[in-house]
Tab-separated table of C-alpha atoms in Angstrom:
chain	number	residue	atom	x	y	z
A	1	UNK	CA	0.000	0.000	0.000
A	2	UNK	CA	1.431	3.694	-0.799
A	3	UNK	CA	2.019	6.301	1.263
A	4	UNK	CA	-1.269	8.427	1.423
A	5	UNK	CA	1.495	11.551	2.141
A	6	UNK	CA	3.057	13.549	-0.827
A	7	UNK	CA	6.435	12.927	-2.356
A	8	UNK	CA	9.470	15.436	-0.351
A	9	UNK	CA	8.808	19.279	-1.751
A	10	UNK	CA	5.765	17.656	-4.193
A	11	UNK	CA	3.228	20.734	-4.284
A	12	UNK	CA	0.517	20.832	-2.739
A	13	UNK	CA	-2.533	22.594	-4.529
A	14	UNK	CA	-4.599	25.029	-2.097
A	15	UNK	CA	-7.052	26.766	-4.137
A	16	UNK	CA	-5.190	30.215	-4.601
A	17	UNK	CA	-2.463	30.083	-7.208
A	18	UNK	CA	-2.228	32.532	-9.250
A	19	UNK	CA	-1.805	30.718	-12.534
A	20	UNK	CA	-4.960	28.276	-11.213
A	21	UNK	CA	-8.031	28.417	-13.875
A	22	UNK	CA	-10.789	30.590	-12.536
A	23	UNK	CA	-12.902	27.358	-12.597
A	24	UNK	CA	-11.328	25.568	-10.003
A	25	UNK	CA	-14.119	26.273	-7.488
A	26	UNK	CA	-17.119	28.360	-7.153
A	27	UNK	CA	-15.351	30.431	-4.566
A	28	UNK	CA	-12.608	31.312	-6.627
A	29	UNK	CA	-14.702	32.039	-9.550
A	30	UNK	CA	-16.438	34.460	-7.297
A	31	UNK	CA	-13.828	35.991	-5.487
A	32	UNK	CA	-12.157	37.021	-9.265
A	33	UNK	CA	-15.332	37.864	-10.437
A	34	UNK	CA	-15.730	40.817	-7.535
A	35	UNK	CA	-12.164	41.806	-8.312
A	36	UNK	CA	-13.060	42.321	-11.311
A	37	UNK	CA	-16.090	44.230	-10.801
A	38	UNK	CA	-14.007	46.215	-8.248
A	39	UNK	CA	-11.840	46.907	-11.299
A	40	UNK	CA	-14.338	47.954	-13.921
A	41	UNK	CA	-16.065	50.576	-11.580
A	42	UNK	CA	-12.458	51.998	-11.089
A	43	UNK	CA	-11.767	52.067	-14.136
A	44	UNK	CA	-14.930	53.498	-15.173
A	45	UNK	CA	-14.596	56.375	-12.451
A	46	UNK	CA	-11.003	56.821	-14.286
A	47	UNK	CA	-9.324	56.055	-10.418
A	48	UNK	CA	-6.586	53.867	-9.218
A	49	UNK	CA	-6.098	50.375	-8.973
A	50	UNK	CA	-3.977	48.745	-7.094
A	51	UNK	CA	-3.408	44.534	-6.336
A	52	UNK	CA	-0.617	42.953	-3.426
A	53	UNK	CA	0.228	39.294	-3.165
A	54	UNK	CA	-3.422	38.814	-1.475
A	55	UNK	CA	-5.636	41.579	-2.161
A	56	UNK	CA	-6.805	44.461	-4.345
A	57	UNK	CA	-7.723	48.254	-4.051
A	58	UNK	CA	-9.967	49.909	-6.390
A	59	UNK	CA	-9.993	54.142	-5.760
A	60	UNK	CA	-13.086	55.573	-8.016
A	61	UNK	CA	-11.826	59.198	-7.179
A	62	UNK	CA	-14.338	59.582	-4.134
A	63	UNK	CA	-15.034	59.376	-0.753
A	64	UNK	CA	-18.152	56.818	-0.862
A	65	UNK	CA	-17.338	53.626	0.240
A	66	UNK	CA	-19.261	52.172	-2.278
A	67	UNK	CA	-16.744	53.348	-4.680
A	68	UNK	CA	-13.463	52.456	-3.121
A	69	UNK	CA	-13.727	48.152	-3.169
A	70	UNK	CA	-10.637	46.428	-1.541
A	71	UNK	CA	-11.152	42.725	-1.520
A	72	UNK	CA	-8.660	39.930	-0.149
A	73	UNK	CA	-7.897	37.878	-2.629
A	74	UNK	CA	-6.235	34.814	-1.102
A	75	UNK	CA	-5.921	33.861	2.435
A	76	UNK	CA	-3.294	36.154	3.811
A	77	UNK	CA	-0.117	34.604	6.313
A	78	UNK	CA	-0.287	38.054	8.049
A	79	UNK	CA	-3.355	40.001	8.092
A	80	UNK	CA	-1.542	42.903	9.837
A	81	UNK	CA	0.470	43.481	6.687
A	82	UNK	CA	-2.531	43.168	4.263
A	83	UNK	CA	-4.623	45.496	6.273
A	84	UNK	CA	-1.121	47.406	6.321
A	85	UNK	CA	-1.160	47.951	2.065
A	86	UNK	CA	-4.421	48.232	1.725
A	87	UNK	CA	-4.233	51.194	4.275
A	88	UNK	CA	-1.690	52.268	1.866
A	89	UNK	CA	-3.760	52.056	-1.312
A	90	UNK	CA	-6.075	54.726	-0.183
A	91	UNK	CA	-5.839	58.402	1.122
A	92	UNK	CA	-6.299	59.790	4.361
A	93	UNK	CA	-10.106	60.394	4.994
A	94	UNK	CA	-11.277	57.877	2.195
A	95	UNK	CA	-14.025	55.678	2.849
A	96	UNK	CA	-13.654	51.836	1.488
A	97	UNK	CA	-15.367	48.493	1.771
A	98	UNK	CA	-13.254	45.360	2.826
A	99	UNK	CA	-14.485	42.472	1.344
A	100	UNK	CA	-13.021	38.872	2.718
A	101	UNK	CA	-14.212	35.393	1.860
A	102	UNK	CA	-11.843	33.903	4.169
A	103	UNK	CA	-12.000	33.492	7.671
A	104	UNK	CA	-10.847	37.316	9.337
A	105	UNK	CA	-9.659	37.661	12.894
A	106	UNK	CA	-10.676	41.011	14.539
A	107	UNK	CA	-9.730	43.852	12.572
A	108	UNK	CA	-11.442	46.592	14.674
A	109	UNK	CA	-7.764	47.905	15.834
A	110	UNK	CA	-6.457	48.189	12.639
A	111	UNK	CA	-9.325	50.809	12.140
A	112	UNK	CA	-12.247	48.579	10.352
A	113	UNK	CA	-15.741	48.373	11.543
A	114	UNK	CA	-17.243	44.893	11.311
A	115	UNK	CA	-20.590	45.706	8.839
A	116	UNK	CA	-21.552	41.762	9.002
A	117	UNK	CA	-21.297	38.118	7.408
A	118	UNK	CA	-23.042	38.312	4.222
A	119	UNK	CA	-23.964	34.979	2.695
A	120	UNK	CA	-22.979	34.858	-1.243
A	121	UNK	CA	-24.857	33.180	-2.983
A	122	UNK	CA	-24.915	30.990	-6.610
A	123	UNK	CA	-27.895	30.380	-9.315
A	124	UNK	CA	-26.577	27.344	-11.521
A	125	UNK	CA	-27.516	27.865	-15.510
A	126	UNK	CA	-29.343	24.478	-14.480
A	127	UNK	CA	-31.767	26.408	-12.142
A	128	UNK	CA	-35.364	26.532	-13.374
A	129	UNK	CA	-37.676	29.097	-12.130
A	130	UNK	CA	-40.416	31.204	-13.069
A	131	UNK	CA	-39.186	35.355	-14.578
A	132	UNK	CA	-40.940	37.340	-11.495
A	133	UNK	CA	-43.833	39.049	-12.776
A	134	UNK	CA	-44.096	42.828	-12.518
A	135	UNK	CA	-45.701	45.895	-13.746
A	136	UNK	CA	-42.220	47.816	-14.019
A	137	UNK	CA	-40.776	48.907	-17.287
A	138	UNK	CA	-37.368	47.228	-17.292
A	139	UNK	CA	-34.588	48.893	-19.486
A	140	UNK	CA	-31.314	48.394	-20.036
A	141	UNK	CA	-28.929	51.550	-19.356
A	142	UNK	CA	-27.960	52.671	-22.694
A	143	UNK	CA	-28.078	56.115	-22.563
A	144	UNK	CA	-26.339	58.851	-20.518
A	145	UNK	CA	-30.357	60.033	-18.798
A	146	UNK	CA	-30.924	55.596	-18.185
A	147	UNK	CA	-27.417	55.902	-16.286
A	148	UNK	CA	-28.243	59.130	-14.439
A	149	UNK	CA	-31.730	57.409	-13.538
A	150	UNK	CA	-29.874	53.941	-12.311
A	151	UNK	CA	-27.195	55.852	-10.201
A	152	UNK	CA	-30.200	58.404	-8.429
A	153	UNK	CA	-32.333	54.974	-7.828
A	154	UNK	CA	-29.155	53.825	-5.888
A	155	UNK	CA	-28.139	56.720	-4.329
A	156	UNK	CA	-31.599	56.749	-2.409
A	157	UNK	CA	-32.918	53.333	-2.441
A	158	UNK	CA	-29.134	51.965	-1.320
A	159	UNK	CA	-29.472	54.134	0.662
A	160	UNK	CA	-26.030	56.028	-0.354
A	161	UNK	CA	-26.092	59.566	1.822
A	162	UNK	CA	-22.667	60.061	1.347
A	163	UNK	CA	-23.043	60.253	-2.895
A	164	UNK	CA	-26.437	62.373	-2.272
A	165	UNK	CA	-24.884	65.454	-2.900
A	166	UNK	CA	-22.193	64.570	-6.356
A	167	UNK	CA	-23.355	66.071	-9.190
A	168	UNK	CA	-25.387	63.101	-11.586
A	169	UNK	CA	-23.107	60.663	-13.438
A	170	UNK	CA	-20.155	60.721	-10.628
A	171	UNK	CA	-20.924	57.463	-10.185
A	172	UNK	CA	-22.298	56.392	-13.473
A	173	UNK	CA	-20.431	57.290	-15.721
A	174	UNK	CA	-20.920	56.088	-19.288
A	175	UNK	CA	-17.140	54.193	-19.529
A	176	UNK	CA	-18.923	51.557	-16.936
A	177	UNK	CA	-21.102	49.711	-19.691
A	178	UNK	CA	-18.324	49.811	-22.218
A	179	UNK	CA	-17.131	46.180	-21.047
A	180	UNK	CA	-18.779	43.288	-19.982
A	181	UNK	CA	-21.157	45.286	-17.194
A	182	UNK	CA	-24.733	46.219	-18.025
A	183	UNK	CA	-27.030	47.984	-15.834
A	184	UNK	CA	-30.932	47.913	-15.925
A	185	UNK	CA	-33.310	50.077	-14.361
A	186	UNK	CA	-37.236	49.700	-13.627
A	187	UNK	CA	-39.841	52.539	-14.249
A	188	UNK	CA	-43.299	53.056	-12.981
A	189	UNK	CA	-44.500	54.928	-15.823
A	190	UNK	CA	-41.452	56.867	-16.639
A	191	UNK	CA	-40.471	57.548	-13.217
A	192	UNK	CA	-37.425	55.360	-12.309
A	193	UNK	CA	-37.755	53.617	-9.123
A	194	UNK	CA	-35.527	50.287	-8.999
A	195	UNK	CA	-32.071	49.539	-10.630
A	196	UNK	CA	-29.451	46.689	-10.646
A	197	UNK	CA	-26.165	45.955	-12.614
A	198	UNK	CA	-24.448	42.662	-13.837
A	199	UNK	CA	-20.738	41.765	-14.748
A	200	UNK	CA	-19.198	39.003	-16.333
A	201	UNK	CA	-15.864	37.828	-15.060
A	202	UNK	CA	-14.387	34.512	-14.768
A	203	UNK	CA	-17.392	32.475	-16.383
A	204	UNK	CA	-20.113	33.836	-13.974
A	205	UNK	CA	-22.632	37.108	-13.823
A	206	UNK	CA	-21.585	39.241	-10.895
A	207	UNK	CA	-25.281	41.040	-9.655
A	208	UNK	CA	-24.610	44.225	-7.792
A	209	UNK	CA	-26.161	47.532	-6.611
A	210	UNK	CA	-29.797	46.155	-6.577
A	211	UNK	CA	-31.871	48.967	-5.670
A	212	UNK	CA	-35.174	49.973	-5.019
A	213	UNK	CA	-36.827	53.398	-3.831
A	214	UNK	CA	-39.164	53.247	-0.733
A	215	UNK	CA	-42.292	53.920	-2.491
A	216	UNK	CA	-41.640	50.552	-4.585
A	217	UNK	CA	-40.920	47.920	-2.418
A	218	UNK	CA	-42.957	45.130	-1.683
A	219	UNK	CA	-43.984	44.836	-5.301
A	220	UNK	CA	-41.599	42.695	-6.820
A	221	UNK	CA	-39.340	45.409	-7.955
A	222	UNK	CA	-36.341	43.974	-6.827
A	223	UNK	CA	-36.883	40.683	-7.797
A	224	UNK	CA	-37.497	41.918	-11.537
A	225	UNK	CA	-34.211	43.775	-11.137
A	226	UNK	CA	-32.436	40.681	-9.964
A	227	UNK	CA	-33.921	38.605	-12.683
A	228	UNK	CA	-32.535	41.083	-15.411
A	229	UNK	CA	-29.297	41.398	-14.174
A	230	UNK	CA	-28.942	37.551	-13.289
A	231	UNK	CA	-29.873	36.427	-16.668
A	232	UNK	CA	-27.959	39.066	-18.677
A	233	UNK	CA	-25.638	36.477	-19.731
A	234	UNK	CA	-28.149	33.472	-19.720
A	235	UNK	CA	-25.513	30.690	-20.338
A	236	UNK	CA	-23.375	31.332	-17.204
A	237	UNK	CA	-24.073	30.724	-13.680
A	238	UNK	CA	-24.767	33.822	-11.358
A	239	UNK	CA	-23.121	34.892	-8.022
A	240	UNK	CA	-24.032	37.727	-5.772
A	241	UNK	CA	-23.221	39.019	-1.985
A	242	UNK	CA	-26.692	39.081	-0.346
A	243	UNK	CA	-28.022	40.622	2.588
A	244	UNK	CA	-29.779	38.539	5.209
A	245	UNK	CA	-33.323	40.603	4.574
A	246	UNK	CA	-32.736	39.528	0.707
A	247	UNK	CA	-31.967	36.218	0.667
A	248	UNK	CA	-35.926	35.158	0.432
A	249	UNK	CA	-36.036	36.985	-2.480
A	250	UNK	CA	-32.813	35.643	-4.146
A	251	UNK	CA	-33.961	32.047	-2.815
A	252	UNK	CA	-37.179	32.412	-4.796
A	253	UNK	CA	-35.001	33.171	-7.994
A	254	UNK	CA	-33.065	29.901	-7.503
A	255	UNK	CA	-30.210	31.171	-6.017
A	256	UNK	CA	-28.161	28.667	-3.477
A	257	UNK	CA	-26.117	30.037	-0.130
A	258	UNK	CA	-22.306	28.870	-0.357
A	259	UNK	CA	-20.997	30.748	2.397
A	260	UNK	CA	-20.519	33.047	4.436
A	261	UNK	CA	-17.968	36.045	3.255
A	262	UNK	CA	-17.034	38.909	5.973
A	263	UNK	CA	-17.486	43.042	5.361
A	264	UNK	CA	-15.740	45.365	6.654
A	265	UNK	CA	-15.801	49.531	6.332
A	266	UNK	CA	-12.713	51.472	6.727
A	267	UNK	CA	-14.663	54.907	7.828
């Protein structure tokens, strides 16, 4: 019988190589997929971005977390240092969100405020369920006034205070749906009232920014969102960060909980 114990310096595959194929698990799908979302908004918002050994930075140019992603990107040896560069990566009095699908020891000296343990969550291309029915006018963002709509239906319905008072397309700007993102946006008549965006990265649909104004919940609104934005590319799975309060919702569309990932805000 064999050893069960690999040959003297054989190595040992963990999940996190860089020259690994995307594919290798869900996770890491997911986890590139998010880095690359984190890069297309930067991009978009013509800011800085900025990868280390184990994470990335993305700086959209302002002070809204929402704008600023940093996201570990493999499990770190020393989370001291990686909180250390990604410190680094932004400037003094910049908000950013921390994003860590591994587990994270307490981070609240290094400055970070624990926001939660969101679930993500996967819809295989297998998945068979019913388009949500609503009333809403569902567009896709193709215009400068559709991405001016999107980003005001986010800034409130978010909510996002801290963006309420940038001048329209700061955060939407029309570089974003260049690539592979798309963003949708539901009107009541021709008032828009819920939004959501998709990107495709590493084989699955990244859903983000689902919003939906007050006066629209409870209607289906965000499930129509989701819907659009989950089957924007209809022959790839889809993969999103969900809240706790959502996950009904997102369970109804045939979306599966993996894990749990951890959040973080540098204030």
């Amino acid at each position: 019988m064999s050893s069960m114990l690999p040959e003297e310096g054989e190595h040992l595959t963990t999940g996190w190589e860089d020259d690994l194929a995307p594919a290798d698990s869900l996770v890491r799908q997911a986890v590139l997929a998010h880095v690359s979302w984190a890069r297309a908004l930067t991009t978009a918002a013509r800011g800085a971005f900025s990868e280390g050994p184990t994470w990335c930075a993305g700086h959209g140019g302002g002070a809204s977390a929402l704008l600023n992603w940093a996201i570990v990107t493999s499990p770190p040896r020393d989370w001291e240092q990686t909180v250390g560069q990604l410190w680094a990566a932004y400037p003094e009095g910049v908000s950013s969100i921390v994003i860590s699908p591994f587990p994270t020891p307490d981070l609240t000296a290094h400055g970070l405020a624990l926001v939660g343990h969101p679930p993500l969550m996967f819809r295989p291309t297998s998945t068979v369920t019913p388009a949500p029915s609503s009333s809403l006018d569902v567009r896709e963002a193709t215009t400068e006034q559709h991405l001016q709509d999107a980003e005001r239906v986010l800034v409130e319905g978010y909510p996002m205070p801290d963006m309420a008072d940038l001048p329209p397309g700061d955060f939407y700007r029309p570089d974003v749906v260049v690539g592979p993102t798309r963003v949708f946006v539901g009107y009541d008549g021709d008032t828009p009232v819920a939004t959501a965006a998709a990107h495709s990265a590493a084989g699955v649909t990244v859903v983000e920014n689902v919003a939906v104004l007050a006066t629209a919940r409870g209607q289906g609104a965000g499930a129509a969102l989701t819907w659009a934005a989950t089957t924007a590319w209809p022959d790839q799975g889809a993969v999103l960060i969900a809240s706790d309060d959502g996950q009904p919702v997102y369970e109804r569309l045939g979306y599966l909980r993996i894990e749990r990932w951890t959040c973080w805000l540098r204030p």
